[in-house]
């Protein structure tokens, strides 16, 4: 069973509001540092959501892959681990 990520919707809505606020700040020609502070807050919020989803994936999808019947799907565990490694390599 695939995990639900609905608990992150509230946070994503807040991030969306923060992005709109940054757009207004830019339109209002606000101070550069103030804009960058808001952008950093957005990045941190997104990182928190991202890590929550990754943690959920590891507790559900990866656990399922590790417990799967190796005779029916011998590469499932390896594929799931490789997906996570590939994803983590993309981080800056």
Backbone atoms as SQL, in Angstrom:
CREATE TABLE atoms (id INTEGER PRIMARY KEY, chain TEXT, resi INTEGER, resn TEXT, atom TEXT, x REAL, y REAL, z REAL);
INSERT INTO atoms VALUES
  (1, 'A', 1, 'UNK', 'N', 0.833, -1.190, 0.000),
  (2, 'A', 1, 'UNK', 'CA', 0.000, 0.000, 0.000),
  (3, 'A', 1, 'UNK', 'C', 0.874, 1.248, 0.000),
  (4, 'A', 2, 'UNK', 'N', 0.517, 2.197, -0.838),
  (5, 'A', 2, 'UNK', 'CA', 1.269, 3.445, -0.929),
  (6, 'A', 2, 'UNK', 'C', 0.851, 4.380, 0.203),
  (7, 'A', 3, 'UNK', 'N', 1.814, 5.047, 0.856),
  (8, 'A', 3, 'UNK', 'CA', 1.469, 5.930, 1.972),
  (9, 'A', 3, 'UNK', 'C', 0.752, 7.195, 1.504),
  (10, 'A', 4, 'UNK', 'N', -0.049, 7.749, 2.381),
  (11, 'A', 4, 'UNK', 'CA', -0.715, 9.020, 2.106),
  (12, 'A', 4, 'UNK', 'C', 0.201, 10.154, 2.562),
  (13, 'A', 5, 'UNK', 'N', 0.229, 11.208, 1.807),
  (14, 'A', 5, 'UNK', 'CA', 1.038, 12.372, 2.166),
  (15, 'A', 5, 'UNK', 'C', 0.154, 13.592, 2.419),
  (16, 'A', 6, 'UNK', 'N', -1.122, 13.341, 2.681),
  (17, 'A', 6, 'UNK', 'CA', -2.076, 14.423, 2.878),
  (18, 'A', 6, 'UNK', 'C', -1.728, 15.325, 4.048),
  (19, 'A', 7, 'UNK', 'N', -1.007, 14.788, 5.034),
  (20, 'A', 7, 'UNK', 'CA', -0.649, 15.601, 6.196),
  (21, 'A', 7, 'UNK', 'C', 0.272, 16.756, 5.814),
  (22, 'A', 8, 'UNK', 'N', 0.851, 16.699, 4.629),
  (23, 'A', 8, 'UNK', 'CA', 1.754, 17.760, 4.171),
  (24, 'A', 8, 'UNK', 'C', 1.024, 18.879, 3.421),
  (25, 'A', 9, 'UNK', 'N', -0.242, 18.687, 3.137),
  (26, 'A', 9, 'UNK', 'CA', -0.976, 19.680, 2.355),
  (27, 'A', 9, 'UNK', 'C', -1.064, 21.032, 3.052),
  (28, 'A', 10, 'UNK', 'N', -1.259, 21.040, 4.356),
  (29, 'A', 10, 'UNK', 'CA', -1.303, 22.300, 5.096),
  (30, 'A', 10, 'UNK', 'C', 0.002, 23.066, 4.982),
  (31, 'A', 11, 'UNK', 'N', 1.107, 22.348, 5.133),
  (32, 'A', 11, 'UNK', 'CA', 2.427, 22.973, 5.000),
  (33, 'A', 11, 'UNK', 'C', 2.643, 23.492, 3.584),
  (34, 'A', 12, 'UNK', 'N', 2.212, 22.707, 2.602),
  (35, 'A', 12, 'UNK', 'CA', 2.359, 23.146, 1.212),
  (36, 'A', 12, 'UNK', 'C', 1.517, 24.386, 0.924),
  (37, 'A', 13, 'UNK', 'N', 0.354, 24.470, 1.518),
  (38, 'A', 13, 'UNK', 'CA', -0.466, 25.669, 1.355),
  (39, 'A', 13, 'UNK', 'C', 0.215, 26.892, 1.965),
  (40, 'A', 14, 'UNK', 'N', 0.868, 26.701, 3.112),
  (41, 'A', 14, 'UNK', 'CA', 1.614, 27.805, 3.730),
  (42, 'A', 14, 'UNK', 'C', 2.773, 28.231, 2.843),
  (43, 'A', 15, 'UNK', 'N', 3.473, 27.252, 2.271),
  (44, 'A', 15, 'UNK', 'CA', 4.580, 27.564, 1.362),
  (45, 'A', 15, 'UNK', 'C', 4.062, 28.342, 0.159),
  (46, 'A', 16, 'UNK', 'N', 2.934, 27.927, -0.364),
  (47, 'A', 16, 'UNK', 'CA', 2.336, 28.632, -1.495),
  (48, 'A', 16, 'UNK', 'C', 2.035, 30.089, -1.126),
  (49, 'A', 17, 'UNK', 'N', 1.533, 30.287, 0.070),
  (50, 'A', 17, 'UNK', 'CA', 1.284, 31.644, 0.549),
  (51, 'A', 17, 'UNK', 'C', 2.571, 32.445, 0.690),
  (52, 'A', 18, 'UNK', 'N', 3.624, 31.773, 1.154),
  (53, 'A', 18, 'UNK', 'CA', 4.927, 32.447, 1.280),
  (54, 'A', 18, 'UNK', 'C', 5.464, 32.846, -0.094),
  (55, 'A', 19, 'UNK', 'N', 5.290, 31.993, -1.086),
  (56, 'A', 19, 'UNK', 'CA', 5.747, 32.310, -2.445),
  (57, 'A', 19, 'UNK', 'C', 4.982, 33.523, -2.971),
  (58, 'A', 20, 'UNK', 'N', 3.685, 33.537, -2.737),
  (59, 'A', 20, 'UNK', 'CA', 2.893, 34.699, -3.159),
  (60, 'A', 20, 'UNK', 'C', 3.377, 35.970, -2.473),
  (61, 'A', 21, 'UNK', 'N', 3.730, 35.860, -1.202),
  (62, 'A', 21, 'UNK', 'CA', 4.234, 37.020, -0.461),
  (63, 'A', 21, 'UNK', 'C', 5.551, 37.512, -1.044),
  (64, 'A', 22, 'UNK', 'N', 6.417, 36.591, -1.438),
  (65, 'A', 22, 'UNK', 'CA', 7.696, 36.981, -2.055),
  (66, 'A', 22, 'UNK', 'C', 7.436, 37.678, -3.384),
  (67, 'A', 23, 'UNK', 'N', 6.487, 37.187, -4.138),
  (68, 'A', 23, 'UNK', 'CA', 6.145, 37.846, -5.406),
  (69, 'A', 23, 'UNK', 'C', 5.680, 39.280, -5.156),
  (70, 'A', 24, 'UNK', 'N', 4.877, 39.465, -4.100),
  (71, 'A', 24, 'UNK', 'CA', 4.437, 40.823, -3.765),
  (72, 'A', 24, 'UNK', 'C', 5.609, 41.686, -3.322),
  (73, 'A', 25, 'UNK', 'N', 6.508, 41.086, -2.531),
  (74, 'A', 25, 'UNK', 'CA', 7.686, 41.829, -2.071),
  (75, 'A', 25, 'UNK', 'C', 8.507, 42.312, -3.263),
  (76, 'A', 26, 'UNK', 'N', 8.680, 41.453, -4.247),
  (77, 'A', 26, 'UNK', 'CA', 9.447, 41.823, -5.442),
  (78, 'A', 26, 'UNK', 'C', 8.709, 42.925, -6.199),
  (79, 'A', 27, 'UNK', 'N', 7.408, 42.765, -6.344),
  (80, 'A', 27, 'UNK', 'CA', 6.614, 43.787, -7.021),
  (81, 'A', 27, 'UNK', 'C', 6.656, 45.128, -6.300),
  (82, 'A', 28, 'UNK', 'N', 6.744, 45.075, -4.969),
  (83, 'A', 28, 'UNK', 'CA', 6.800, 46.298, -4.159),
  (84, 'A', 28, 'UNK', 'C', 8.224, 46.819, -3.982),
  (85, 'A', 29, 'UNK', 'N', 9.173, 46.149, -4.638),
  (86, 'A', 29, 'UNK', 'CA', 10.588, 46.539, -4.580),
  (87, 'A', 29, 'UNK', 'C', 11.121, 46.598, -3.138),
  (88, 'A', 30, 'UNK', 'N', 10.817, 45.537, -2.392),
  (89, 'A', 30, 'UNK', 'CA', 11.285, 45.439, -1.007),
  (90, 'A', 30, 'UNK', 'C', 12.792, 45.174, -0.979),
  (91, 'A', 31, 'UNK', 'N', 13.358, 45.344, 0.179),
  (92, 'A', 31, 'UNK', 'CA', 14.795, 45.196, 0.399),
  (93, 'A', 31, 'UNK', 'C', 15.236, 43.765, 0.048),
  (94, 'A', 32, 'UNK', 'N', 16.338, 43.647, -0.693),
  (95, 'A', 32, 'UNK', 'CA', 16.844, 42.356, -1.199),
  (96, 'A', 32, 'UNK', 'C', 17.016, 41.321, -0.091),
  (97, 'A', 33, 'UNK', 'N', 17.611, 41.736, 1.007),
  (98, 'A', 33, 'UNK', 'CA', 17.885, 40.795, 2.097),
  (99, 'A', 33, 'UNK', 'C', 16.577, 40.257, 2.679),
  (100, 'A', 34, 'UNK', 'N', 15.575, 41.108, 2.791),
  (101, 'A', 34, 'UNK', 'CA', 14.279, 40.649, 3.304),
  (102, 'A', 34, 'UNK', 'C', 13.668, 39.603, 2.372),
  (103, 'A', 35, 'UNK', 'N', 13.803, 39.813, 1.082),
  (104, 'A', 35, 'UNK', 'CA', 13.302, 38.837, 0.102),
  (105, 'A', 35, 'UNK', 'C', 14.064, 37.526, 0.237),
  (106, 'A', 36, 'UNK', 'N', 15.374, 37.612, 0.353),
  (107, 'A', 36, 'UNK', 'CA', 16.189, 36.391, 0.473),
  (108, 'A', 36, 'UNK', 'C', 15.870, 35.636, 1.763),
  (109, 'A', 37, 'UNK', 'N', 15.581, 36.341, 2.840),
  (110, 'A', 37, 'UNK', 'CA', 15.200, 35.684, 4.096),
  (111, 'A', 37, 'UNK', 'C', 13.920, 34.881, 3.897),
  (112, 'A', 38, 'UNK', 'N', 12.971, 35.472, 3.192),
  (113, 'A', 38, 'UNK', 'CA', 11.715, 34.759, 2.936),
  (114, 'A', 38, 'UNK', 'C', 11.929, 33.550, 2.029),
  (115, 'A', 39, 'UNK', 'N', 12.771, 33.699, 1.050),
  (116, 'A', 39, 'UNK', 'CA', 13.068, 32.574, 0.152),
  (117, 'A', 39, 'UNK', 'C', 13.751, 31.442, 0.926),
  (118, 'A', 40, 'UNK', 'N', 14.649, 31.792, 1.817),
  (119, 'A', 40, 'UNK', 'CA', 15.315, 30.778, 2.645),
  (120, 'A', 40, 'UNK', 'C', 14.292, 30.048, 3.516),
  (121, 'A', 41, 'UNK', 'N', 13.317, 30.783, 4.051),
  (122, 'A', 41, 'UNK', 'CA', 12.272, 30.157, 4.862),
  (123, 'A', 41, 'UNK', 'C', 11.458, 29.179, 4.019),
  (124, 'A', 42, 'UNK', 'N', 11.181, 29.554, 2.776),
  (125, 'A', 42, 'UNK', 'CA', 10.452, 28.676, 1.865),
  (126, 'A', 42, 'UNK', 'C', 11.257, 27.412, 1.597),
  (127, 'A', 43, 'UNK', 'N', 12.536, 27.582, 1.329),
  (128, 'A', 43, 'UNK', 'CA', 13.392, 26.415, 1.064),
  (129, 'A', 43, 'UNK', 'C', 13.420, 25.478, 2.264),
  (130, 'A', 44, 'UNK', 'N', 13.521, 26.047, 3.465),
  (131, 'A', 44, 'UNK', 'CA', 13.544, 25.219, 4.676),
  (132, 'A', 44, 'UNK', 'C', 12.227, 24.476, 4.868),
  (133, 'A', 45, 'UNK', 'N', 11.117, 25.155, 4.592),
  (134, 'A', 45, 'UNK', 'CA', 9.813, 24.504, 4.718),
  (135, 'A', 45, 'UNK', 'C', 9.684, 23.361, 3.711),
  (136, 'A', 46, 'UNK', 'N', 10.109, 23.599, 2.477),
  (137, 'A', 46, 'UNK', 'CA', 10.059, 22.543, 1.465),
  (138, 'A', 46, 'UNK', 'C', 10.968, 21.376, 1.834),
  (139, 'A', 47, 'UNK', 'N', 12.115, 21.672, 2.388),
  (140, 'A', 47, 'UNK', 'CA', 13.046, 20.621, 2.810),
  (141, 'A', 47, 'UNK', 'C', 12.410, 19.758, 3.897),
  (142, 'A', 48, 'UNK', 'N', 11.701, 20.396, 4.815),
  (143, 'A', 48, 'UNK', 'CA', 11.022, 19.653, 5.875),
  (144, 'A', 48, 'UNK', 'C', 9.951, 18.728, 5.293),
  (145, 'A', 49, 'UNK', 'N', 9.184, 19.223, 4.346),
  (146, 'A', 49, 'UNK', 'CA', 8.162, 18.403, 3.687),
  (147, 'A', 49, 'UNK', 'C', 8.823, 17.258, 2.927),
  (148, 'A', 50, 'UNK', 'N', 9.870, 17.585, 2.198),
  (149, 'A', 50, 'UNK', 'CA', 10.592, 16.574, 1.422),
  (150, 'A', 50, 'UNK', 'C', 11.117, 15.463, 2.323),
  (151, 'A', 51, 'UNK', 'N', 11.704, 15.829, 3.447),
  (152, 'A', 51, 'UNK', 'CA', 12.259, 14.822, 4.350),
  (153, 'A', 51, 'UNK', 'C', 11.156, 13.979, 4.980),
  (154, 'A', 52, 'UNK', 'N', 10.006, 14.584, 5.247),
  (155, 'A', 52, 'UNK', 'CA', 8.879, 13.819, 5.770),
  (156, 'A', 52, 'UNK', 'C', 8.395, 12.779, 4.773),
  (157, 'A', 53, 'UNK', 'N', 8.344, 13.160, 3.517),
  (158, 'A', 53, 'UNK', 'CA', 7.921, 12.224, 2.471),
  (159, 'A', 53, 'UNK', 'C', 8.967, 11.132, 2.270),
  (160, 'A', 54, 'UNK', 'N', 10.232, 11.487, 2.304),
  (161, 'A', 54, 'UNK', 'CA', 11.295, 10.487, 2.188),
  (162, 'A', 54, 'UNK', 'C', 11.243, 9.504, 3.351),
  (163, 'A', 55, 'UNK', 'N', 11.055, 10.026, 4.544),
  (164, 'A', 55, 'UNK', 'CA', 10.968, 9.156, 5.722),
  (165, 'A', 55, 'UNK', 'C', 9.786, 8.189, 5.586),
  (166, 'A', 56, 'UNK', 'N', 8.657, 8.706, 5.154),
  (167, 'A', 56, 'UNK', 'CA', 7.486, 7.860, 4.941),
  (168, 'A', 56, 'UNK', 'C', 7.781, 6.792, 3.887),
  (169, 'A', 57, 'UNK', 'N', 8.436, 7.194, 2.807),
  (170, 'A', 57, 'UNK', 'CA', 8.792, 6.239, 1.747),
  (171, 'A', 57, 'UNK', 'C', 9.670, 5.123, 2.298),
  (172, 'A', 58, 'UNK', 'N', 10.628, 5.492, 3.102),
  (173, 'A', 58, 'UNK', 'CA', 11.542, 4.482, 3.631),
  (174, 'A', 58, 'UNK', 'C', 10.834, 3.538, 4.609),
  (175, 'A', 59, 'UNK', 'N', 9.907, 4.076, 5.382),
  (176, 'A', 59, 'UNK', 'CA', 9.193, 3.242, 6.355),
  (177, 'A', 59, 'UNK', 'C', 8.144, 2.346, 5.697),
  (178, 'A', 60, 'UNK', 'N', 7.661, 2.725, 4.531),
  (179, 'A', 60, 'UNK', 'CA', 6.609, 1.926, 3.897),
  (180, 'A', 60, 'UNK', 'C', 7.122, 1.221, 2.640),
  (181, 'A', 61, 'UNK', 'N', 7.418, 1.985, 1.623),
  (182, 'A', 61, 'UNK', 'CA', 7.792, 1.402, 0.327),
  (183, 'A', 61, 'UNK', 'C', 9.092, 0.604, 0.405),
  (184, 'A', 62, 'UNK', 'N', 10.107, 1.165, 1.036),
  (185, 'A', 62, 'UNK', 'CA', 11.384, 0.459, 1.130),
  (186, 'A', 62, 'UNK', 'C', 11.258, -0.761, 2.038),
  (187, 'A', 63, 'UNK', 'N', 10.543, -0.608, 3.142),
  (188, 'A', 63, 'UNK', 'CA', 10.327, -1.752, 4.027),
  (189, 'A', 63, 'UNK', 'C', 9.594, -2.866, 3.286),
  (190, 'A', 64, 'UNK', 'N', 8.567, -2.495, 2.521),
  (191, 'A', 64, 'UNK', 'CA', 7.834, -3.492, 1.729),
  (192, 'A', 64, 'UNK', 'C', 8.774, -4.198, 0.744),
  (193, 'A', 65, 'UNK', 'N', 9.636, -3.421, 0.092),
  (194, 'A', 65, 'UNK', 'CA', 10.569, -4.013, -0.876),
  (195, 'A', 65, 'UNK', 'C', 11.525, -4.978, -0.190),
  (196, 'A', 66, 'UNK', 'N', 11.961, -4.635, 1.010),
  (197, 'A', 66, 'UNK', 'CA', 12.909, -5.500, 1.734),
  (198, 'A', 66, 'UNK', 'C', 12.234, -6.778, 2.233),
  (199, 'A', 67, 'UNK', 'N', 10.932, -6.708, 2.456),
  (200, 'A', 67, 'UNK', 'CA', 10.213, -7.875, 2.959),
  (201, 'A', 67, 'UNK', 'C', 9.561, -8.695, 1.839),
  (202, 'A', 68, 'UNK', 'N', 9.661, -8.223, 0.625),
  (203, 'A', 68, 'UNK', 'CA', 9.014, -8.894, -0.501),
  (204, 'A', 68, 'UNK', 'C', 9.632, -10.266, -0.751),
  (205, 'A', 69, 'UNK', 'N', 8.836, -11.110, -1.324),
  (206, 'A', 69, 'UNK', 'CA', 9.276, -12.453, -1.674),
  (207, 'A', 69, 'UNK', 'C', 10.330, -12.357, -2.782),
  (208, 'A', 70, 'UNK', 'N', 11.539, -12.734, -2.472),
  (209, 'A', 70, 'UNK', 'CA', 12.653, -12.622, -3.427),
  (210, 'A', 70, 'UNK', 'C', 12.483, -13.537, -4.643),
  (211, 'A', 71, 'UNK', 'N', 11.709, -14.599, -4.503),
  (212, 'A', 71, 'UNK', 'CA', 11.521, -15.485, -5.648),
  (213, 'A', 71, 'UNK', 'C', 10.572, -14.873, -6.679),
  (214, 'A', 72, 'UNK', 'N', 9.615, -14.050, -6.211),
  (215, 'A', 72, 'UNK', 'CA', 8.665, -13.426, -7.136),
  (216, 'A', 72, 'UNK', 'C', 9.206, -12.138, -7.747),
  (217, 'A', 73, 'UNK', 'N', 9.981, -11.417, -6.994),
  (218, 'A', 73, 'UNK', 'CA', 10.495, -10.129, -7.479),
  (219, 'A', 73, 'UNK', 'C', 11.899, -9.913, -6.905),
  (220, 'A', 74, 'UNK', 'N', 12.898, -10.585, -7.452),
  (221, 'A', 74, 'UNK', 'CA', 14.232, -10.561, -6.862),
  (222, 'A', 74, 'UNK', 'C', 14.926, -9.203, -6.901),
  (223, 'A', 75, 'UNK', 'N', 14.537, -8.317, -7.804),
  (224, 'A', 75, 'UNK', 'CA', 15.224, -7.037, -7.939),
  (225, 'A', 75, 'UNK', 'C', 14.516, -5.877, -7.246),
  (226, 'A', 76, 'UNK', 'N', 13.371, -6.116, -6.623),
  (227, 'A', 76, 'UNK', 'CA', 12.582, -5.039, -6.035),
  (228, 'A', 76, 'UNK', 'C', 13.361, -4.253, -4.977),
  (229, 'A', 77, 'UNK', 'N', 13.992, -4.946, -4.053),
  (230, 'A', 77, 'UNK', 'CA', 14.762, -4.286, -2.992),
  (231, 'A', 77, 'UNK', 'C', 15.881, -3.443, -3.598),
  (232, 'A', 78, 'UNK', 'N', 16.619, -4.014, -4.508),
  (233, 'A', 78, 'UNK', 'CA', 17.731, -3.305, -5.139),
  (234, 'A', 78, 'UNK', 'C', 17.241, -2.056, -5.868),
  (235, 'A', 79, 'UNK', 'N', 16.139, -2.175, -6.602),
  (236, 'A', 79, 'UNK', 'CA', 15.593, -1.019, -7.351),
  (237, 'A', 79, 'UNK', 'C', 15.166, 0.102, -6.410),
  (238, 'A', 80, 'UNK', 'N', 14.510, -0.237, -5.316),
  (239, 'A', 80, 'UNK', 'CA', 14.074, 0.789, -4.362),
  (240, 'A', 80, 'UNK', 'C', 15.265, 1.496, -3.722),
  (241, 'A', 81, 'UNK', 'N', 16.267, 0.745, -3.358),
  (242, 'A', 81, 'UNK', 'CA', 17.471, 1.347, -2.762),
  (243, 'A', 81, 'UNK', 'C', 18.171, 2.230, -3.781),
  (244, 'A', 82, 'UNK', 'N', 18.270, 1.783, -5.015),
  (245, 'A', 82, 'UNK', 'CA', 18.914, 2.580, -6.064),
  (246, 'A', 82, 'UNK', 'C', 18.144, 3.877, -6.336),
  (247, 'A', 83, 'UNK', 'N', 16.817, 3.826, -6.265),
  (248, 'A', 83, 'UNK', 'CA', 16.013, 5.040, -6.447),
  (249, 'A', 83, 'UNK', 'C', 16.342, 6.076, -5.376),
  (250, 'A', 84, 'UNK', 'N', 16.459, 5.616, -4.149),
  (251, 'A', 84, 'UNK', 'CA', 16.780, 6.543, -3.050),
  (252, 'A', 84, 'UNK', 'C', 18.182, 7.105, -3.219),
  (253, 'A', 85, 'UNK', 'N', 19.131, 6.262, -3.562),
  (254, 'A', 85, 'UNK', 'CA', 20.512, 6.723, -3.767),
  (255, 'A', 85, 'UNK', 'C', 20.561, 7.749, -4.888),
  (256, 'A', 86, 'UNK', 'N', 19.889, 7.482, -5.999),
  (257, 'A', 86, 'UNK', 'CA', 19.859, 8.420, -7.126),
  (258, 'A', 86, 'UNK', 'C', 19.246, 9.747, -6.703),
  (259, 'A', 87, 'UNK', 'N', 18.161, 9.684, -5.944),
  (260, 'A', 87, 'UNK', 'CA', 17.518, 10.897, -5.456),
  (261, 'A', 87, 'UNK', 'C', 18.451, 11.696, -4.548),
  (262, 'A', 88, 'UNK', 'N', 19.102, 11.023, -3.625),
  (263, 'A', 88, 'UNK', 'CA', 19.990, 11.711, -2.684),
  (264, 'A', 88, 'UNK', 'C', 21.194, 12.336, -3.387),
  (265, 'A', 89, 'UNK', 'N', 21.648, 11.738, -4.473),
  (266, 'A', 89, 'UNK', 'CA', 22.766, 12.292, -5.229),
  (267, 'A', 89, 'UNK', 'C', 22.391, 13.603, -5.917),
  (268, 'A', 90, 'UNK', 'N', 21.102, 13.831, -6.133),
  (269, 'A', 90, 'UNK', 'CA', 20.649, 15.057, -6.782),
  (270, 'A', 90, 'UNK', 'C', 20.603, 16.253, -5.840),
  (271, 'A', 91, 'UNK', 'N', 20.690, 16.003, -4.539),
  (272, 'A', 91, 'UNK', 'CA', 20.642, 17.100, -3.573),
  (273, 'A', 91, 'UNK', 'C', 21.828, 18.019, -3.746),
  (274, 'A', 92, 'UNK', 'N', 21.585, 19.306, -3.479),
  (275, 'A', 92, 'UNK', 'CA', 22.707, 20.255, -3.568),
  (276, 'A', 92, 'UNK', 'C', 23.396, 20.422, -2.246);
